[in-house]
Short mmCIF file of C-alpha atoms in Angstrom, two decimals:
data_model
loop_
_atom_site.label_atom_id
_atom_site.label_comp_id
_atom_site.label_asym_id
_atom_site.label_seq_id
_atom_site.Cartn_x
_atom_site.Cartn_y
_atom_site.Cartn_z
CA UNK W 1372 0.00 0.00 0.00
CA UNK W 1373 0.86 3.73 -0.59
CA UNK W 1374 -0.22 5.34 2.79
CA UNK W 1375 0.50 8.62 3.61
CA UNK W 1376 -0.35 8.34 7.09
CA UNK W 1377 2.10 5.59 7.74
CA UNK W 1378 5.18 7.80 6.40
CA UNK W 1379 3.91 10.81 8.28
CA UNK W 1380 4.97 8.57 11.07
CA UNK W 1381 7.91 7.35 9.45
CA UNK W 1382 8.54 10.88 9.11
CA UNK W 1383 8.18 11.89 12.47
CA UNK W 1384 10.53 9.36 14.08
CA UNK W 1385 13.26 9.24 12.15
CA UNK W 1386 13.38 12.97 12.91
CA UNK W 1387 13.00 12.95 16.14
CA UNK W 1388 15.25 9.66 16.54
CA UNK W 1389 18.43 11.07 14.59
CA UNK W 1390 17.61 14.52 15.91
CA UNK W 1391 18.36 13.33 19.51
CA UNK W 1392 21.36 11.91 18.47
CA UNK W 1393 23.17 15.31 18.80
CA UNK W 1394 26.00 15.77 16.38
CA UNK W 1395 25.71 19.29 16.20
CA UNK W 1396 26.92 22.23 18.75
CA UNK W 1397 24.12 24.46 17.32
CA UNK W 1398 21.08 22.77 18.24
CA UNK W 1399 18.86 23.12 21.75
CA UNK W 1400 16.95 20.56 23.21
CA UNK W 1401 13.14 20.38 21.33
CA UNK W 1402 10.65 22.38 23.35
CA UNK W 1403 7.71 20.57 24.77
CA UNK W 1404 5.21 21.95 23.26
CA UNK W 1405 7.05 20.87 19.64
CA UNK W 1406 7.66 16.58 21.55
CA UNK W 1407 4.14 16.98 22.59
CA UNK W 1408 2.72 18.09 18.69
CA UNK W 1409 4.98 15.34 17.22
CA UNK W 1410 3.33 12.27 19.53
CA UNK W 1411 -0.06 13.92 18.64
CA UNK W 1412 0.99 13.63 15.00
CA UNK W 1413 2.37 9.84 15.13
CA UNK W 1414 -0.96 9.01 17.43
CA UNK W 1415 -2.96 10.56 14.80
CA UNK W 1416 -1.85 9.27 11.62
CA UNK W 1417 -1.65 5.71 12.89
CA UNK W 1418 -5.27 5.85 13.96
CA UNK W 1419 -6.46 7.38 10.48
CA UNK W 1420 -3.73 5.57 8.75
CA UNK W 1421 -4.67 1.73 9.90
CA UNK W 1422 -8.19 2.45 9.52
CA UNK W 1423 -8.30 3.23 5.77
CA UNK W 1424 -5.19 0.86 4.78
CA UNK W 1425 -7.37 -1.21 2.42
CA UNK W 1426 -7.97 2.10 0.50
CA UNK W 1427 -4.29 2.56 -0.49
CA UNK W 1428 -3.60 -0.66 -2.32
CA UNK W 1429 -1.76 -0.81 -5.60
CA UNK W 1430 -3.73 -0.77 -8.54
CA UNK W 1431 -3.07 -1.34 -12.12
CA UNK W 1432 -4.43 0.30 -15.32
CA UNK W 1433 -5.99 -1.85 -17.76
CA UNK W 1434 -4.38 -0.63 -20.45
CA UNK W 1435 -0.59 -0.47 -21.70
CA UNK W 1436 0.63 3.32 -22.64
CA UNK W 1437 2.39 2.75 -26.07
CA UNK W 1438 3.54 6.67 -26.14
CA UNK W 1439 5.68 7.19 -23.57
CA UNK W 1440 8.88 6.73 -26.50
CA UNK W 1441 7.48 9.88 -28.01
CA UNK W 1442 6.89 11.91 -24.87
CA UNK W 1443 10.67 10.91 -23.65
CA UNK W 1444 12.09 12.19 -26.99
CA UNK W 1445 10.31 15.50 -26.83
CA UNK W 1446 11.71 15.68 -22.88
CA UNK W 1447 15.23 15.70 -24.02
CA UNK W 1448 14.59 18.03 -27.01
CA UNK W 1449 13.30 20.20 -24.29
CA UNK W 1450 16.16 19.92 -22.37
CA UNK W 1451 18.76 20.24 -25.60
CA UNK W 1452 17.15 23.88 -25.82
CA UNK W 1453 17.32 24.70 -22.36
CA UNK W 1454 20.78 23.77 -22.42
CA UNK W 1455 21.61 25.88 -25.64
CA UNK W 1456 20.30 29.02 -23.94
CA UNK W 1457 21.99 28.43 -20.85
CA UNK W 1458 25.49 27.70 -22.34
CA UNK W 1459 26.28 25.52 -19.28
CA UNK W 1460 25.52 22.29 -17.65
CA UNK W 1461 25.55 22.32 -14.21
CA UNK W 1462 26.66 19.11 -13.88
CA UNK W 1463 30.02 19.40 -15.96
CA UNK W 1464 30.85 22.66 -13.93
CA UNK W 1465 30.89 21.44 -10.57
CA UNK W 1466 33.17 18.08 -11.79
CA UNK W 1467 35.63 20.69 -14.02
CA UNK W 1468 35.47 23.54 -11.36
CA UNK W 1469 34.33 25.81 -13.90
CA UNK W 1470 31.50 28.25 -15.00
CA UNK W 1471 28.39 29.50 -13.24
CA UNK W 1472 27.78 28.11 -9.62
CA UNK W 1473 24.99 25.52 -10.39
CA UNK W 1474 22.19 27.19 -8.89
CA UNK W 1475 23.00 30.00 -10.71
CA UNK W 1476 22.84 28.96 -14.34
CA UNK W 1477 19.95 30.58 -16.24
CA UNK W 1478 18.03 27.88 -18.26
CA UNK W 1479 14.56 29.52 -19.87
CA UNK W 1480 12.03 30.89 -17.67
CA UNK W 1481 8.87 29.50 -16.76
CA UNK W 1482 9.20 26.60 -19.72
CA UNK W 1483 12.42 24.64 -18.15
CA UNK W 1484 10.26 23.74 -14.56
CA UNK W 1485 7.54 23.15 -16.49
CA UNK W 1486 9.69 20.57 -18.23
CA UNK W 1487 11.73 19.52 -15.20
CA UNK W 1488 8.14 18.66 -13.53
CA UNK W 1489 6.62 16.70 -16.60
CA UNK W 1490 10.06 15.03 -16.14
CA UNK W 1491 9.44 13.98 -13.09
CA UNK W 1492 5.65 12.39 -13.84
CA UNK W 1493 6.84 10.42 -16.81
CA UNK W 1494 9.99 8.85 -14.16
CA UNK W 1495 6.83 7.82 -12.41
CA UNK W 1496 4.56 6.90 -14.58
CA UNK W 1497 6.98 4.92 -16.89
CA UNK W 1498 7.95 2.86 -13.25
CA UNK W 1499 4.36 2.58 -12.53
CA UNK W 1500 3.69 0.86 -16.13
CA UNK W 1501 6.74 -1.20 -15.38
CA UNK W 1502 5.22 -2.59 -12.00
CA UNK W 1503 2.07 -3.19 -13.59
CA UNK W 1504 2.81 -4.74 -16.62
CA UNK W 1505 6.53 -6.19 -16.00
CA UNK W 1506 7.75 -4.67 -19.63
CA UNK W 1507 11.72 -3.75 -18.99
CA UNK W 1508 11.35 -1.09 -21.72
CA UNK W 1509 9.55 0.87 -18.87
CA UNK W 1510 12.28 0.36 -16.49
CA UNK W 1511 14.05 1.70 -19.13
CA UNK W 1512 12.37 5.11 -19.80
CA UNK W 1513 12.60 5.76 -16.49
CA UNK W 1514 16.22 5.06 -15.74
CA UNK W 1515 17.14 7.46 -18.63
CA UNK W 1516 14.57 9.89 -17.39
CA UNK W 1517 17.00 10.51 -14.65
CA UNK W 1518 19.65 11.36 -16.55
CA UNK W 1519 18.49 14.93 -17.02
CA UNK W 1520 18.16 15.19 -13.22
CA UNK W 1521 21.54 14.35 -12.68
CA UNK W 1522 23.11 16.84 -15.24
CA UNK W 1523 21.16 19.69 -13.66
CA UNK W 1524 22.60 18.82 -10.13
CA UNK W 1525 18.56 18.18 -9.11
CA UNK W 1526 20.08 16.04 -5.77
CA UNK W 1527 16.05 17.41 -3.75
CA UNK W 1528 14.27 16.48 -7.18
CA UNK W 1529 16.24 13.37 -7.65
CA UNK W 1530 15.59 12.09 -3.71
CA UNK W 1531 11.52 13.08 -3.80
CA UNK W 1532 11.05 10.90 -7.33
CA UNK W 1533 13.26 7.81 -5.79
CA UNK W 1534 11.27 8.07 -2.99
CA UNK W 1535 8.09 8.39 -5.03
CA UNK W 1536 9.20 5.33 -7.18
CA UNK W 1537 10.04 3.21 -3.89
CA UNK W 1538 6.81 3.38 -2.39
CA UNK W 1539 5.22 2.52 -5.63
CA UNK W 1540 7.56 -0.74 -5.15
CA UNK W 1541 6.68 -1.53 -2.02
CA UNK W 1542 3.35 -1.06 -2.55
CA UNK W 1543 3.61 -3.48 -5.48
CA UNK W 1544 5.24 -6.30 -3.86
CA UNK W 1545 4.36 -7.84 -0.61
CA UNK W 1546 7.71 -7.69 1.47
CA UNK W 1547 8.46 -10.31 4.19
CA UNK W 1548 9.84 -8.85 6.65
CA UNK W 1549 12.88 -11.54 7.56
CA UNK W 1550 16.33 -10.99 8.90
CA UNK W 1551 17.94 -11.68 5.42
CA UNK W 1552 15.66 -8.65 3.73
CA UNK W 1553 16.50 -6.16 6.97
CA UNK W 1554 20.49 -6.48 6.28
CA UNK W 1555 19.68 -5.92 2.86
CA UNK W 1556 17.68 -3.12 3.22
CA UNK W 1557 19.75 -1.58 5.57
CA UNK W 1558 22.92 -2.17 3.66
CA UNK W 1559 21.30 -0.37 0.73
CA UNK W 1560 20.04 2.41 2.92
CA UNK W 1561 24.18 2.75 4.16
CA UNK W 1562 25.01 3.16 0.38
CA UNK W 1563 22.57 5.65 -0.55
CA UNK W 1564 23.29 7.62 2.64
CA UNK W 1565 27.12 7.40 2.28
CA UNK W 1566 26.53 8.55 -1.91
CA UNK W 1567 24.16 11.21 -0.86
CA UNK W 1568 27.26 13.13 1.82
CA UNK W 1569 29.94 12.07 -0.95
CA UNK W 1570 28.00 14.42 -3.63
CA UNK W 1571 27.46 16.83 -0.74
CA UNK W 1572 30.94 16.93 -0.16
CA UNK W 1573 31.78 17.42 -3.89
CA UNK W 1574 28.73 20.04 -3.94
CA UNK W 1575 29.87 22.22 -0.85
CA UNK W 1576 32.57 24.74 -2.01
CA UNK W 1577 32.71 27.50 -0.12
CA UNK W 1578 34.76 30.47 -1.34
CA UNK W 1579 37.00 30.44 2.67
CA UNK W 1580 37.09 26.93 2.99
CA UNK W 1581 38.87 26.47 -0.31
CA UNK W 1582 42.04 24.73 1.16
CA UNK W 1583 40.14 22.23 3.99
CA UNK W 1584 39.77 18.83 2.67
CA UNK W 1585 36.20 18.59 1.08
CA UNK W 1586 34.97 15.75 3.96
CA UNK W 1587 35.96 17.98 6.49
CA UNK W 1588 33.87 21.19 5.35
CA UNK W 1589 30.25 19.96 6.23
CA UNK W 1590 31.93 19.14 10.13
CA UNK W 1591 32.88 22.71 10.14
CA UNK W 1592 29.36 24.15 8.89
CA UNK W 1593 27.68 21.99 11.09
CA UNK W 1594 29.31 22.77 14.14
CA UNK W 1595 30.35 18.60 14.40
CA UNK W 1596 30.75 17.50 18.23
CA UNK W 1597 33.54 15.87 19.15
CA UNK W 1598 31.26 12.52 20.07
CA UNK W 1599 30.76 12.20 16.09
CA UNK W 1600 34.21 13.50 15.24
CA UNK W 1601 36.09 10.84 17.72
CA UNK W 1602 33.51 8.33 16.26
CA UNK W 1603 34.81 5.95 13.40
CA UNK W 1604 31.57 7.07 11.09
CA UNK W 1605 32.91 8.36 8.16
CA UNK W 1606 32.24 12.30 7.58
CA UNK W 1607 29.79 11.42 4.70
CA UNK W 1608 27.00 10.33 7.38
CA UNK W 1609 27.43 14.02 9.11
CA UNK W 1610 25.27 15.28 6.19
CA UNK W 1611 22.41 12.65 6.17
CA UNK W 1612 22.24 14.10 9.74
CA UNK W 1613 22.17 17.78 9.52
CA UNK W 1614 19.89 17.51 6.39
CA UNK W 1615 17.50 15.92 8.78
CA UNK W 1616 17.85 17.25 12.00
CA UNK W 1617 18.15 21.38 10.97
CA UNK W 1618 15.07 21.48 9.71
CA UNK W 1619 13.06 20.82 13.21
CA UNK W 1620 16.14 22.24 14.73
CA UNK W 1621 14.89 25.89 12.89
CA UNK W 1622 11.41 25.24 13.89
CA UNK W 1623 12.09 24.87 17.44
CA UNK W 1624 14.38 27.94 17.52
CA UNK W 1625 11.13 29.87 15.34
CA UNK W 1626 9.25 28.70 18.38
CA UNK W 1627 11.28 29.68 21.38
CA UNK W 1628 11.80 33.28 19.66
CA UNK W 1629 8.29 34.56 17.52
CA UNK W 1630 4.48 33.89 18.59
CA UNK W 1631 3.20 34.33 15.44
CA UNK W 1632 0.96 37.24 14.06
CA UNK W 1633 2.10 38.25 10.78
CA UNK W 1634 -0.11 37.65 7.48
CA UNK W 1635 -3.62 37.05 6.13
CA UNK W 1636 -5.82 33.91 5.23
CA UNK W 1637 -5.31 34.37 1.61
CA UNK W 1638 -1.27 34.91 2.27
CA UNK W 1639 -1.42 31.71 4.53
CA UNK W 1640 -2.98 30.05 1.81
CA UNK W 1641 -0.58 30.79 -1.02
CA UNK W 1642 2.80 30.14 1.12
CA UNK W 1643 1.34 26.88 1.84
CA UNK W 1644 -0.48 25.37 -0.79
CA UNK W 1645 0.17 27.39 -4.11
CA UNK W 1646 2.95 25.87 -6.14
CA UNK W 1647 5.71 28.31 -6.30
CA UNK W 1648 5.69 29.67 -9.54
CA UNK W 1649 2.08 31.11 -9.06
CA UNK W 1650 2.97 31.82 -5.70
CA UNK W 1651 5.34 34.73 -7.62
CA UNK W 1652 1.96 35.98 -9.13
CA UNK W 1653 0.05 36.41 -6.07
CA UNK W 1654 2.09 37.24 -2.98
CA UNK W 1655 5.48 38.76 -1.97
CA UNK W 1656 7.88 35.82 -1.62
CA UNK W 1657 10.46 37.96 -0.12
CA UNK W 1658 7.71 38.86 2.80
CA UNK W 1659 8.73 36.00 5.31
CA UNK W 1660 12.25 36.44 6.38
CA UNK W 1661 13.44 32.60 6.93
CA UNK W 1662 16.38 33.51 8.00
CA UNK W 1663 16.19 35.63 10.70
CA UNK W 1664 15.00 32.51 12.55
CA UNK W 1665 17.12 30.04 11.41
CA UNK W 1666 19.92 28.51 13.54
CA UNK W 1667 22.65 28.72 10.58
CA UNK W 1668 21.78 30.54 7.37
CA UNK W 1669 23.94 27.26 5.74
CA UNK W 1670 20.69 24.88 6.44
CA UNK W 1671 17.57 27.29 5.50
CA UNK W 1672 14.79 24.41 5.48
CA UNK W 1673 12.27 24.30 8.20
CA UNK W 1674 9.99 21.73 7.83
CA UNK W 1675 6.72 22.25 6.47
CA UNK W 1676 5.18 23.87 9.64
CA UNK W 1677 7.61 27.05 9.73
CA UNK W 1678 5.38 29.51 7.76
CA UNK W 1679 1.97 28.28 8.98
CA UNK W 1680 3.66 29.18 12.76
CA UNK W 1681 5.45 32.24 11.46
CA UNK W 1682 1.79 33.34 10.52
CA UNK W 1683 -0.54 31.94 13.26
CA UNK W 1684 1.15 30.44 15.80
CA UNK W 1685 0.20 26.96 16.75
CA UNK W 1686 -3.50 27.46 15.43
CA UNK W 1687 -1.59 28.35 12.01
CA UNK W 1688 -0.16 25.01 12.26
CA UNK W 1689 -3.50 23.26 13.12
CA UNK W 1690 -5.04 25.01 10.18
CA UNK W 1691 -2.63 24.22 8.18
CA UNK W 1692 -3.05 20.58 8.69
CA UNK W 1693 -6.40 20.70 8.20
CA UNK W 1694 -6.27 22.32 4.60
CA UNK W 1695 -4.08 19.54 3.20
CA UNK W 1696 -5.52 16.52 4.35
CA UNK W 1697 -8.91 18.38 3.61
CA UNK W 1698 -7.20 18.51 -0.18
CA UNK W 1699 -6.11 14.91 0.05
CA UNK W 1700 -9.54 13.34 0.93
CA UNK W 1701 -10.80 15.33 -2.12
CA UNK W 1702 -8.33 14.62 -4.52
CA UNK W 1703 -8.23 11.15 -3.61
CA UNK W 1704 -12.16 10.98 -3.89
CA UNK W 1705 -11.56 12.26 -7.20
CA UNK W 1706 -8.80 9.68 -8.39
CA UNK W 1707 -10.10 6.66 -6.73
CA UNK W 1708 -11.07 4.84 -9.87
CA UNK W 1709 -8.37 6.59 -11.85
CA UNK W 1710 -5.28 4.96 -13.42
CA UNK W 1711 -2.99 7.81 -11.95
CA UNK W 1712 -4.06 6.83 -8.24
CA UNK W 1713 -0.99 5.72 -7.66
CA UNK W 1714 1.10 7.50 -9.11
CA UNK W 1715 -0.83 10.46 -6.95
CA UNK W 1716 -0.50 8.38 -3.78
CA UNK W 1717 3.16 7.83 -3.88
CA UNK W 1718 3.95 11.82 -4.76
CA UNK W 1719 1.72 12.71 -1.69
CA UNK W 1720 3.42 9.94 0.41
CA UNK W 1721 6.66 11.51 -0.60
CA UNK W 1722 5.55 14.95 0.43
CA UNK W 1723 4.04 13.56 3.62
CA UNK W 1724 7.58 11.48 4.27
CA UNK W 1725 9.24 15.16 3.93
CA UNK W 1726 7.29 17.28 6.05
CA UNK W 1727 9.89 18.07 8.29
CA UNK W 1728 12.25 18.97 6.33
CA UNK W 1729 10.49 21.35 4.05
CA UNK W 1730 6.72 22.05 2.36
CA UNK W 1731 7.69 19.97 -1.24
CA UNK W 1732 3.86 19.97 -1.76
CA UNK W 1733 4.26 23.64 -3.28
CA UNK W 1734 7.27 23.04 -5.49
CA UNK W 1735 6.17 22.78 -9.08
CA UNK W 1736 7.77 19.26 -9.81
CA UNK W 1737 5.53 18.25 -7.11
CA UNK W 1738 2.61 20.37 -8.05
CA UNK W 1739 2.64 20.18 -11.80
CA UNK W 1740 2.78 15.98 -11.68
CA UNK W 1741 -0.36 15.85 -9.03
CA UNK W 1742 -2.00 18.32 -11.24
CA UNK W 1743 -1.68 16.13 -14.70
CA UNK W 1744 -3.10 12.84 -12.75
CA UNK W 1745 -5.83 15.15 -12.44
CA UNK W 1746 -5.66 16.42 -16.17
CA UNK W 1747 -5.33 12.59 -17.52
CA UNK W 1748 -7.88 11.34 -15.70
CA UNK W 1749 -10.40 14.14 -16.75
CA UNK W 1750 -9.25 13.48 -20.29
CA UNK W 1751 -9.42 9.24 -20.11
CA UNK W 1752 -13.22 9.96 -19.27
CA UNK W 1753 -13.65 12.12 -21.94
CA UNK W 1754 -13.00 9.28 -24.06
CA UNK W 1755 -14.72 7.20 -21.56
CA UNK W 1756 -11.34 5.08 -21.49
CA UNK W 1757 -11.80 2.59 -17.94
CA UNK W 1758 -8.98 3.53 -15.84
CA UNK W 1759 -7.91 0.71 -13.30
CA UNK W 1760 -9.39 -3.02 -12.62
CA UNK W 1761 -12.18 -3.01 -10.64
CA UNK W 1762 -10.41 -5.68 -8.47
CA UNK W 1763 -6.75 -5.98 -7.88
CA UNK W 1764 -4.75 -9.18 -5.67
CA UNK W 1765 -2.24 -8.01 -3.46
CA UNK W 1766 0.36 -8.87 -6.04
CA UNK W 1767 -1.32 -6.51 -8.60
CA UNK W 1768 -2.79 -9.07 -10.87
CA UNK W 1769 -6.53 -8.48 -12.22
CA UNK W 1770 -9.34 -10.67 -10.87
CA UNK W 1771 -11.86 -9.54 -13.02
#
C-alpha cells in the first residue's frame, strides 16, 4: 500500500530519533510543546492511517501506454534547448570547477520547470507501467529519465522521485519482513546515505574553505561534536544528519523566539499550498524572512510547519493541517477509480515522508505531476477510457 499516514509517522521518528542523536553544537533541546505536537501527529496518523489501509492498495491500469517513446524524446529536445540558452551544464561545472555556480545557471524561464516537472511524472509513470505490466522497456524510460536530473545537479528532485518510485515498489510487492531482507535493506540504505554526503561533499565549495579537505567542510558548517568527530563514522554520514535534524532544529528555535501574528488567510494560503511559480503571481515571496529565525543561514529548510507558525502560531499550524488533508480526501475521492491513483499516492506519500524537512507539496515538480493525474484522468473519461481493474490481488494481478 501507498499510505500517507504511515510515512507521516515514518517521518516523524526518524526525525525525532536522529535529531536526539546530537552531532551538532548548534542545536537546543526540542521544546515541549514541539515533543508533545509530534506524539499527537504519530498518534494521529496511525489511527487514520490503519483504519483506511485497504484504500491505499496498488492498482493497475488496464491498459498499456504505447507513447511514452514519443513523450521521452520531446523531454530531451526540451532539455537540448534549455541547455543551448543556458550555455552551461551544471553538472560538468561542478566536476571541471568551472562556470556559473549551479544554482546560478539561467536555463529559460517559466518553460524549463515546467519541463523539469513533466520530467518527473513520466519517471513515475513509466515505473508505474513497469510494475504493472513487467515490460523492462519501462524500467528503461525511467532510468534514462534521470539522466536529465543528474546533469542539472537536481540532488532534492532526484531524492523526492526515488522516494516516489520506492513506495510505488513496495506497494507493489508484498515484502516479508525476515532478517535476510532487513540487512539488505539496511545495507542499501548505508550506500545511498554514504553517496548522498559524498555528492554533498563534492557540492559544498565554499569560497573560505577552499584549502580544507572537502569531507571535512560539512563538520565545520555543522558545528560537528567531538562525540561524532572521535567516532569511526565516516564524515559522509554528518550530512544525512544535519539535512535531517536542521530542519526541526529551525522550527524549534522559530518557536522559542516569535508567537506568530504576521499575514492574512489568503497569504497563509498561497505560502502553503500554491505551487511556487504562481505563488510569484500572487504574494510577496520575499515577505517571510526565513532567515532571521534560522539557527545557521547554511541549512535554511524548516519543515513544512515554519510559515503556517510564522503566521498563526500553533493554530496556524493546526489550520494548516487541516487544509491539506482536507485537499487529500478530495483529490483522492476524485482519483479513486483513476489509473494515476498511484502514481498520486506515492507523490503525496513523498511529500508527507518530507514534512519536516520542508513544504515539497508547493514546489512545481511536485505540483505540476499531481495536477496532470488530475488532467489525464479528466481526459481518459472524456473518451470514456476505464482507468484501473475493478479488483486488484495483493500482487497486482486483475481478478476480473
Amino acid at each position: 500500500m501507498i499510505n500517507p499516514f504511515y510515512m507521516t509517522i515514518i517521518s516523524f521518528i526518524t526525525v525525532v530519533l536522529i535529531f536526539s542523536l546530537g552531532w551538532s553544537g548548534n542545536y537546543q533541546d526540542l521544546s515541549l510543546n514541539l515533543i508533545l505536537f509530534c506524539l499527537i501527529n504519530i498518534f494521529l496518523s496511525a489511527l487514520i492511517g490503519f483504519s483506511l489501509r485497504k484504500k491505499f492498495k496498488f492498482e493497475i491500469p488496464l491498459m498499456k501506454d504505447d507513447n511514452i517513446h514519443k513523450i521521452i524524446i520531446l523531454i530531451y529536445i526540451g532539455y537540448i534547448i534549455n541547455f543551448l540558452y543556458a550555455k552551461e551544464l551544471p553538472l560538468i561545472n561542478v566536476i571541471l570547477g568551472t562556470g556559473s555556480y549551479y544554482k546560478n545557471i539561467a536555463m529559460i524561464p517559466t518553460i524549463y520547470p515546467i519541463l523539469t516537472s513533466i520530467n518527473v511524472f513520466y519517471i513515475v509513470y513509466s515505473y508505474y507501467h513497469f510494475l504493472s505490466f513487467k515490460d523492462k522497456k519501462n524500467l528503461f524510460y525511467s532510468i534514462i529519465l534521470f539522466f536529465p536530473i543528474i546533469i542539472n545537479m537536481g540532488r532534492g528532485i532526484l531524492i523526492m522521485t526515488l522516494i516516489s518510485c520506492a513506495l510505488q515498489y513496495y506497494s507493489h510487492k508484498k515484502i516479508i519482513i525476515t532478517k535476510k531482507n532487513i540487512i539488505k535493506a539496511t545495507f542499501v540504505l548505508i550506500i545511498i546515505l554514504y553517496v548522498f554526503g559524498y555528492i554533498g561533499n563534492i557540492r559544498a565549495q565554499p569560497k573560505n574553505m577552499a584549502n580544507i579537505k572537502s569531507s571535512e567542510r560539512i563538520l565545520i558548517l555543522g558545528n560537528a561534536t567531538e562525540k561524532f568527530r572521535d567516532s569511526i563514522i565516516p564524515n559522509e554520514f554528518f550530512w544525512t544528519y544535519i539535512y535531517i535534524a536542521s530542519p526541526i532544529a529551525n522550527l524549534n528555535n522559530l518557536i522559542k523566539y516569535q508567537q506568530g501574528d504576521n499575514g492574512s488567510l489568503f497569504e497563509f494560503i498561497a505560502y502553503n499550498f500554491f505551487p511556487q511559480s504562481l505563488q510569484e503571481n500572487t504574494v510577496d515571496v520575499d515577505q517571510i524572512d526565513k532567515k532571521k529565525y534560522l539557527v545557521d543561514d547554511t541549512f535554511n529548510v524548516s519543515t513544512s510547519y515554519m510559515i503556517p507558525y510564522y503566521q498563526f502560531g500553533w493554530m496556524g499550524i493546526i489550520l494548516y493541517e487541516i487544509i491539506f488533508y482536507v485537499l487529500f480526501f478530495l483529490s483522492f475521492i476524485l482519483l479513486r477509480k483513476s489509473a494515476y491513483k498511484s502514481i498520486f499516492l506515492s507523490l503525496i506519500s513523498a511529500v508527507s515522508l518530507l514534512a519536516l524537512f520542508d513544504n515539497v507539496f508547493v514546489l512545481d515538480v511536485v505540483a505540476i505531476p499531481i495536477f496532470l493525474c488530475f488532467i489525464f484522468t479528466f481526459l481518459n473519461k472524456i473518451t470514456k477510457k476505464r482507468d484501473i481493474s475493478d479488483e486488484v490481488d495483493i500482487k497486482g494481478n486483475m481478478t476480473k
